[in-house]
């Protein structure tokens, strides 16, 4: 193409969510490979860490030590915030607006507008920005691997959700279950595509990695959902393998581990996955990146919201193992998984290529 097209992408790209940042980078990488430029639209600046600790002066030694530990963790989370903002500013072109009203009054200029990926279409939020509601009525709207995060639209949100979602020219979703849900609101075809974090392979992610010092062999745990009953399995895994259980987090949680990491940015996150002997995760992007890196992996599925993880595991033909059996994971299954990822990745690229061709 003679002139590089400019693509506006609306999606989550937040310092406290490794996955949101990495899927954004993956999306922009694919767009760049297709010969276009892109920027990300955000309707308010990145918020400061919101973790709050009740710290009271106490004469009780145990309480005092506990409070001092909380302060130390708080400081590490604030360090994570600083490092993550630097990582985002270095790797993502973001246009920040003070409010959605400002965006609607003065929409950024672009040749193409794409919504996605991540949980941008969560029906409990119905955030107008993520449905490109700020565009003129006749403007073309596209999505890529948009996710609802759930599989049902609450009755009280259905009218608003229908109005927002029914205005798109093409539909691309991340979870297969969404096809049935969205078909209630549109007669147009709905395509199922892989998360944009897969647009970059493990070698490509290597340039974004940043070393995080852990000297002993370790198993990495990255959990969004967690049942504390699973801690027994982690302790058993530690006992069986002798490997450290390293838990990476952006807040205090109830996941057991020999070591907690609170100050990792996205570069550290990638490094920690790459160098782990195995991974346990209940996070969509924790699973996606582990698949990309071909790691021994145990996926913990939230029984209250299983669609995201079940969808990606089914899509690539992943065979899960229980936490306590993690080291028996068959790495040979990645021969077929990698072929499937490549196939699905090409489908996503072809879809984006089609959008750019339609706008010639």
Short mmCIF file of C-alpha atoms in Angstrom, two decimals:
data_model
loop_
_atom_site.label_atom_id
_atom_site.label_comp_id
_atom_site.label_asym_id
_atom_site.label_seq_id
_atom_site.Cartn_x
_atom_site.Cartn_y
_atom_site.Cartn_z
CA UNK A 1 0.00 0.00 0.00
CA UNK A 2 1.27 3.46 -0.87
CA UNK A 3 0.27 5.20 2.34
CA UNK A 4 0.44 3.43 5.65
CA UNK A 5 -3.06 3.21 7.06
CA UNK A 6 -3.64 4.32 10.61
CA UNK A 7 -5.57 1.92 12.83
CA UNK A 8 -7.23 2.94 16.08
CA UNK A 9 -7.48 0.02 18.53
CA UNK A 10 -9.67 0.27 21.62
CA UNK A 11 -8.82 -2.29 24.27
CA UNK A 12 -7.62 -2.70 27.82
CA UNK A 13 -3.94 -1.88 28.35
CA UNK A 14 -3.49 -1.54 32.10
CA UNK A 15 -0.35 -1.68 34.22
CA UNK A 16 -1.95 -4.10 36.70
CA UNK A 17 -2.86 -6.64 33.98
CA UNK A 18 0.06 -8.29 32.20
CA UNK A 19 -2.26 -9.93 29.72
CA UNK A 20 -3.96 -6.71 28.65
CA UNK A 21 -0.59 -5.13 27.82
CA UNK A 22 0.83 -8.16 26.04
CA UNK A 23 -2.26 -8.76 23.91
CA UNK A 24 -2.12 -5.08 22.92
CA UNK A 25 1.50 -5.45 21.85
CA UNK A 26 0.58 -8.59 19.91
CA UNK A 27 -2.24 -6.79 18.11
CA UNK A 28 -0.03 -3.86 17.15
CA UNK A 29 2.69 -6.25 15.97
CA UNK A 30 0.25 -7.98 13.59
CA UNK A 31 -0.98 -4.65 12.26
CA UNK A 32 2.59 -3.48 11.71
CA UNK A 33 3.47 -6.70 9.86
CA UNK A 34 0.55 -5.95 7.53
CA UNK A 35 2.08 -2.57 6.68
CA UNK A 36 -0.16 -0.31 8.76
CA UNK A 37 0.33 1.90 11.81
CA UNK A 38 -1.70 1.71 15.01
CA UNK A 39 -2.38 3.49 18.24
CA UNK A 40 -4.42 2.52 21.29
CA UNK A 41 -7.24 4.68 22.61
CA UNK A 42 -7.75 4.97 26.39
CA UNK A 43 -10.48 7.08 28.00
CA UNK A 44 -8.59 7.94 31.19
CA UNK A 45 -4.97 7.93 32.34
CA UNK A 46 -3.51 4.90 34.11
CA UNK A 47 -4.65 4.93 37.75
CA UNK A 48 -2.27 4.68 40.66
CA UNK A 49 -2.08 1.46 42.70
CA UNK A 50 -5.25 1.15 44.77
CA UNK A 51 -4.04 -1.44 47.27
CA UNK A 52 -4.87 -0.23 50.77
CA UNK A 53 -3.49 -1.54 54.03
CA UNK A 54 -4.80 -0.84 57.51
CA UNK A 55 -1.63 -0.02 59.40
CA UNK A 56 -1.92 0.64 63.10
CA UNK A 57 0.83 1.18 65.62
CA UNK A 58 0.85 -1.82 67.94
CA UNK A 59 2.88 -2.96 70.92
CA UNK A 60 2.23 -6.58 69.94
CA UNK A 61 5.37 -7.85 68.21
CA UNK A 62 3.54 -10.24 65.84
CA UNK A 63 1.13 -7.52 64.77
CA UNK A 64 3.98 -5.04 64.27
CA UNK A 65 5.92 -7.51 62.10
CA UNK A 66 2.79 -8.24 60.07
CA UNK A 67 2.18 -4.54 59.48
CA UNK A 68 5.78 -3.94 58.47
CA UNK A 69 5.47 -6.80 55.97
CA UNK A 70 2.36 -5.18 54.49
CA UNK A 71 4.26 -1.92 54.03
CA UNK A 72 7.06 -3.80 52.26
CA UNK A 73 4.56 -5.47 49.92
CA UNK A 74 2.85 -2.13 49.25
CA UNK A 75 6.20 -0.63 48.28
CA UNK A 76 6.89 -3.52 45.89
CA UNK A 77 3.49 -3.11 44.23
CA UNK A 78 4.18 0.60 43.78
CA UNK A 79 7.50 -0.35 42.20
CA UNK A 80 5.64 -2.69 39.86
CA UNK A 81 3.40 0.24 38.89
CA UNK A 82 6.40 2.45 38.05
CA UNK A 83 8.16 -0.27 36.05
CA UNK A 84 4.97 -1.25 34.23
CA UNK A 85 4.14 2.31 33.19
CA UNK A 86 7.66 2.63 31.77
CA UNK A 87 7.21 -0.67 29.88
CA UNK A 88 3.88 0.45 28.43
CA UNK A 89 5.18 3.88 27.42
CA UNK A 90 8.15 2.25 25.70
CA UNK A 91 6.20 -0.39 23.78
CA UNK A 92 2.68 0.95 23.15
CA UNK A 93 1.55 4.13 21.38
CA UNK A 94 -1.39 5.25 23.54
CA UNK A 95 -3.61 8.28 23.18
CA UNK A 96 -4.99 9.09 26.61
CA UNK A 97 -8.14 11.17 27.01
CA UNK A 98 -9.42 12.57 30.28
CA UNK A 99 -12.90 11.15 29.74
CA UNK A 100 -15.11 9.36 27.26
CA UNK A 101 -17.07 12.59 26.75
CA UNK A 102 -13.93 14.24 25.38
CA UNK A 103 -13.39 11.34 22.97
CA UNK A 104 -16.97 11.56 21.76
CA UNK A 105 -16.69 15.30 21.20
CA UNK A 106 -13.32 15.03 19.43
CA UNK A 107 -12.80 11.48 18.09
CA UNK A 108 -9.19 10.66 17.13
CA UNK A 109 -8.61 10.43 13.39
CA UNK A 110 -7.87 7.02 11.92
CA UNK A 111 -8.55 5.07 8.75
CA UNK A 112 -9.89 2.02 10.57
CA UNK A 113 -11.30 1.44 14.06
CA UNK A 114 -11.03 -1.98 15.72
CA UNK A 115 -12.39 -3.07 19.09
CA UNK A 116 -10.42 -5.81 20.77
CA UNK A 117 -9.16 -7.96 22.24
CA UNK A 118 -9.64 -8.87 25.96
CA UNK A 119 -12.86 -8.63 27.99
CA UNK A 120 -13.97 -5.41 26.33
CA UNK A 121 -17.57 -6.52 25.84
CA UNK A 122 -18.30 -7.60 29.39
CA UNK A 123 -22.08 -7.02 29.61
CA UNK A 124 -22.00 -5.91 33.23
CA UNK A 125 -19.95 -2.89 32.16
CA UNK A 126 -21.25 -2.08 28.64
CA UNK A 127 -18.47 0.48 28.30
CA UNK A 128 -19.37 2.62 25.23
CA UNK A 129 -15.73 3.17 24.24
CA UNK A 130 -15.21 -0.55 23.64
CA UNK A 131 -18.21 -0.67 21.31
CA UNK A 132 -16.86 2.28 19.28
CA UNK A 133 -20.00 4.21 20.19
CA UNK A 134 -18.14 7.50 19.75
CA UNK A 135 -17.98 7.08 15.97
CA UNK A 136 -20.52 8.60 13.56
CA UNK A 137 -23.50 6.40 12.74
CA UNK A 138 -22.25 5.55 9.23
CA UNK A 139 -18.69 4.71 10.32
CA UNK A 140 -17.45 1.16 9.87
CA UNK A 141 -16.78 -0.81 13.05
CA UNK A 142 -14.72 -3.97 13.36
CA UNK A 143 -13.83 -6.23 16.27
CA UNK A 144 -10.99 -8.67 16.79
CA UNK A 145 -11.14 -11.49 19.37
CA UNK A 146 -13.47 -9.49 21.60
CA UNK A 147 -14.42 -11.25 24.82
CA UNK A 148 -17.39 -10.92 27.14
CA UNK A 149 -15.73 -12.77 30.00
CA UNK A 150 -19.07 -14.48 30.68
CA UNK A 151 -21.63 -16.34 28.60
CA UNK A 152 -24.84 -14.61 29.63
CA UNK A 153 -26.11 -11.04 29.33
CA UNK A 154 -28.05 -9.94 32.46
CA UNK A 155 -31.67 -9.04 31.73
CA UNK A 156 -31.22 -5.51 33.02
CA UNK A 157 -28.27 -4.96 30.64
CA UNK A 158 -29.69 -6.66 27.55
CA UNK A 159 -31.27 -3.63 25.87
CA UNK A 160 -28.13 -1.52 26.25
CA UNK A 161 -25.84 -4.37 25.23
CA UNK A 162 -27.90 -5.09 22.11
CA UNK A 163 -27.84 -1.45 21.04
CA UNK A 164 -24.07 -1.22 21.47
CA UNK A 165 -23.05 -4.54 19.94
CA UNK A 166 -25.43 -4.64 16.97
CA UNK A 167 -23.74 -1.78 15.12
CA UNK A 168 -20.59 -3.62 13.99
CA UNK A 169 -19.74 -4.41 10.37
CA UNK A 170 -17.75 -7.56 11.20
CA UNK A 171 -17.57 -9.65 14.36
CA UNK A 172 -14.54 -11.49 15.64
CA UNK A 173 -14.72 -13.05 19.12
CA UNK A 174 -12.25 -14.86 21.36
CA UNK A 175 -14.49 -17.51 22.91
CA UNK A 176 -16.59 -19.91 20.86
CA UNK A 177 -19.50 -19.60 23.33
CA UNK A 178 -19.88 -15.95 22.32
CA UNK A 179 -21.04 -16.91 18.84
CA UNK A 180 -24.33 -18.23 20.16
CA UNK A 181 -24.75 -15.24 22.50
CA UNK A 182 -24.10 -12.57 19.86
CA UNK A 183 -26.22 -14.30 17.25
CA UNK A 184 -29.25 -13.10 19.25
CA UNK A 185 -28.30 -9.51 18.42
CA UNK A 186 -27.08 -9.68 14.82
CA UNK A 187 -27.71 -11.63 11.63
CA UNK A 188 -24.11 -11.13 10.49
CA UNK A 189 -21.56 -13.94 10.64
CA UNK A 190 -19.49 -14.13 13.82
CA UNK A 191 -15.93 -15.42 13.51
CA UNK A 192 -13.86 -17.09 16.22
CA UNK A 193 -10.22 -15.97 16.43
CA UNK A 194 -7.22 -16.59 18.63
CA UNK A 195 -5.98 -14.04 21.16
CA UNK A 196 -3.52 -11.50 19.67
CA UNK A 197 -0.81 -12.45 22.18
CA UNK A 198 -0.26 -15.45 19.88
CA UNK A 199 0.68 -13.14 17.00
CA UNK A 200 4.15 -13.00 18.57
CA UNK A 201 5.96 -16.33 19.02
CA UNK A 202 8.24 -17.20 21.92
CA UNK A 203 11.33 -15.96 20.07
CA UNK A 204 9.57 -12.68 19.32
CA UNK A 205 8.60 -12.23 22.96
CA UNK A 206 12.26 -12.70 23.87
CA UNK A 207 13.08 -9.11 22.93
CA UNK A 208 10.58 -7.88 25.54
CA UNK A 209 11.84 -10.11 28.35
CA UNK A 210 13.60 -8.55 31.32
CA UNK A 211 15.60 -10.65 33.75
CA UNK A 212 14.22 -11.24 37.23
CA UNK A 213 16.69 -12.77 39.66
CA UNK A 214 15.65 -16.22 40.88
CA UNK A 215 18.57 -18.58 41.35
CA UNK A 216 16.85 -21.87 42.24
CA UNK A 217 14.76 -24.03 39.88
CA UNK A 218 11.14 -22.97 40.25
CA UNK A 219 7.54 -23.59 39.28
CA UNK A 220 5.65 -20.41 38.52
CA UNK A 221 2.11 -19.78 39.76
CA UNK A 222 0.01 -17.00 38.27
CA UNK A 223 -3.56 -17.01 39.52
CA UNK A 224 -6.51 -14.72 38.96
CA UNK A 225 -9.02 -17.19 40.42
CA UNK A 226 -7.87 -19.38 43.32
CA UNK A 227 -9.44 -21.79 45.77
CA UNK A 228 -7.25 -21.99 48.89
CA UNK A 229 -7.88 -25.76 48.95
CA UNK A 230 -5.46 -25.92 46.01
CA UNK A 231 -2.62 -24.82 48.30
CA UNK A 232 -2.32 -28.41 49.54
CA UNK A 233 -1.58 -29.45 45.97
CA UNK A 234 1.10 -26.78 45.63
CA UNK A 235 2.75 -27.91 48.86
CA UNK A 236 2.68 -31.51 47.64
CA UNK A 237 4.17 -30.44 44.31
CA UNK A 238 6.96 -28.60 46.15
CA UNK A 239 7.63 -31.65 48.32
CA UNK A 240 7.67 -34.05 45.34
CA UNK A 241 9.93 -31.90 43.12
CA UNK A 242 12.06 -29.92 45.56
CA UNK A 243 11.45 -26.89 43.34
CA UNK A 244 10.49 -23.49 44.70
CA UNK A 245 6.92 -22.41 44.16
CA UNK A 246 7.11 -18.80 42.96
CA UNK A 247 3.86 -16.83 42.98
CA UNK A 248 3.62 -13.71 40.85
CA UNK A 249 0.94 -11.18 41.78
CA UNK A 250 -0.16 -7.55 41.66
CA UNK A 251 -1.83 -7.72 45.05
CA UNK A 252 -1.92 -9.77 48.25
CA UNK A 253 -3.61 -13.10 47.61
CA UNK A 254 -4.13 -16.45 49.30
CA UNK A 255 -1.96 -18.51 46.96
CA UNK A 256 0.71 -20.48 48.82
CA UNK A 257 4.30 -20.24 47.68
CA UNK A 258 7.91 -20.30 48.82
CA UNK A 259 8.35 -16.88 47.28
CA UNK A 260 5.96 -14.10 46.31
CA UNK A 261 6.83 -11.67 43.49
CA UNK A 262 4.99 -8.35 43.67
CA UNK A 263 7.25 -6.03 41.66
CA UNK A 264 7.40 -7.72 38.23
CA UNK A 265 6.50 -5.75 35.13
CA UNK A 266 5.50 -7.35 31.80
CA UNK A 267 9.11 -7.94 30.80
CA UNK A 268 9.78 -9.74 34.10
CA UNK A 269 6.52 -11.67 33.67
CA UNK A 270 7.64 -13.01 30.29
CA UNK A 271 11.08 -13.87 31.66
CA UNK A 272 9.60 -15.71 34.64
CA UNK A 273 7.36 -17.83 32.39
CA UNK A 274 10.21 -18.53 29.95
CA UNK A 275 12.58 -19.70 32.66
CA UNK A 276 10.12 -21.63 34.83
CA UNK A 277 10.37 -25.42 34.90
CA UNK A 278 6.57 -25.46 34.81
CA UNK A 279 3.57 -23.16 35.25
CA UNK A 280 0.30 -23.28 37.17
CA UNK A 281 -2.23 -20.64 36.08
CA UNK A 282 -5.90 -19.70 36.23
CA UNK A 283 -5.31 -16.59 34.11
CA UNK A 284 -6.26 -16.60 30.42
CA UNK A 285 -3.06 -14.86 29.39
CA UNK A 286 -0.98 -16.81 31.88
CA UNK A 287 -2.19 -19.91 30.04
CA UNK A 288 -1.82 -18.33 26.58
CA UNK A 289 1.78 -17.25 27.15
CA UNK A 290 2.66 -20.62 28.73
CA UNK A 291 1.27 -22.37 25.65
CA UNK A 292 3.27 -20.02 23.46
CA UNK A 293 6.43 -20.84 25.42
CA UNK A 294 5.61 -24.59 25.33
CA UNK A 295 5.75 -24.98 29.11
CA UNK A 296 4.66 -27.84 31.31
CA UNK A 297 1.32 -26.41 32.38
CA UNK A 298 -1.53 -27.07 34.76
CA UNK A 299 -4.61 -24.93 34.09
CA UNK A 300 -6.91 -24.08 37.00
CA UNK A 301 -10.38 -23.30 35.65
CA UNK A 302 -12.75 -21.04 37.56
CA UNK A 303 -15.96 -23.11 37.76
CA UNK A 304 -18.01 -19.90 37.80
CA UNK A 305 -16.47 -18.56 34.56
CA UNK A 306 -14.98 -21.48 32.63
CA UNK A 307 -15.53 -20.34 29.05
CA UNK A 308 -12.32 -18.36 28.50
CA UNK A 309 -9.91 -21.11 29.52
CA UNK A 310 -11.96 -23.99 28.15
CA UNK A 311 -12.21 -22.20 24.81
CA UNK A 312 -8.45 -21.71 24.37
CA UNK A 313 -7.64 -25.26 25.56
CA UNK A 314 -10.18 -26.74 23.15
CA UNK A 315 -9.04 -24.51 20.30
CA UNK A 316 -5.43 -25.72 20.41
CA UNK A 317 -6.12 -29.28 21.62
CA UNK A 318 -4.45 -28.89 25.01
CA UNK A 319 -4.64 -31.85 27.44
CA UNK A 320 -4.61 -30.58 31.01
CA UNK A 321 -2.99 -32.22 34.04
CA UNK A 322 -3.63 -31.84 37.76
CA UNK A 323 -1.27 -29.65 39.76
CA UNK A 324 0.24 -32.56 41.68
CA UNK A 325 1.04 -34.36 38.39
CA UNK A 326 2.46 -31.30 36.65
CA UNK A 327 5.98 -32.66 36.16
CA UNK A 328 4.54 -35.66 34.28
CA UNK A 329 3.13 -33.29 31.63
CA UNK A 330 3.72 -34.66 28.13
CA UNK A 331 5.67 -31.99 26.23
CA UNK A 332 5.19 -34.05 23.09
CA UNK A 333 1.64 -32.69 22.75
CA UNK A 334 3.15 -29.34 21.71
CA UNK A 335 3.96 -30.80 18.28
CA UNK A 336 0.24 -30.67 17.48
CA UNK A 337 -0.52 -27.62 19.65
CA UNK A 338 2.06 -25.51 17.81
CA UNK A 339 0.64 -26.52 14.44
CA UNK A 340 -2.84 -25.56 15.63
CA UNK A 341 -1.62 -22.23 17.02
CA UNK A 342 0.04 -21.45 13.70
CA UNK A 343 -3.14 -22.33 11.83
CA UNK A 344 -5.31 -20.16 14.09
CA UNK A 345 -2.78 -17.34 14.01
CA UNK A 346 -2.95 -17.31 10.20
CA UNK A 347 -6.75 -17.13 10.32
CA UNK A 348 -6.47 -14.05 12.52
CA UNK A 349 -3.90 -12.44 10.21
CA UNK A 350 -6.08 -13.13 7.17
CA UNK A 351 -9.06 -11.54 8.91
CA UNK A 352 -7.09 -8.37 9.72
CA UNK A 353 -5.70 -8.34 6.19
CA UNK A 354 -9.26 -8.48 4.88
CA UNK A 355 -10.25 -5.45 6.98
CA UNK A 356 -7.34 -3.45 5.59
CA UNK A 357 -8.20 -4.53 2.04
CA UNK A 358 -11.83 -3.51 2.48
CA UNK A 359 -10.69 -0.03 3.40
CA UNK A 360 -8.42 0.49 0.37
#
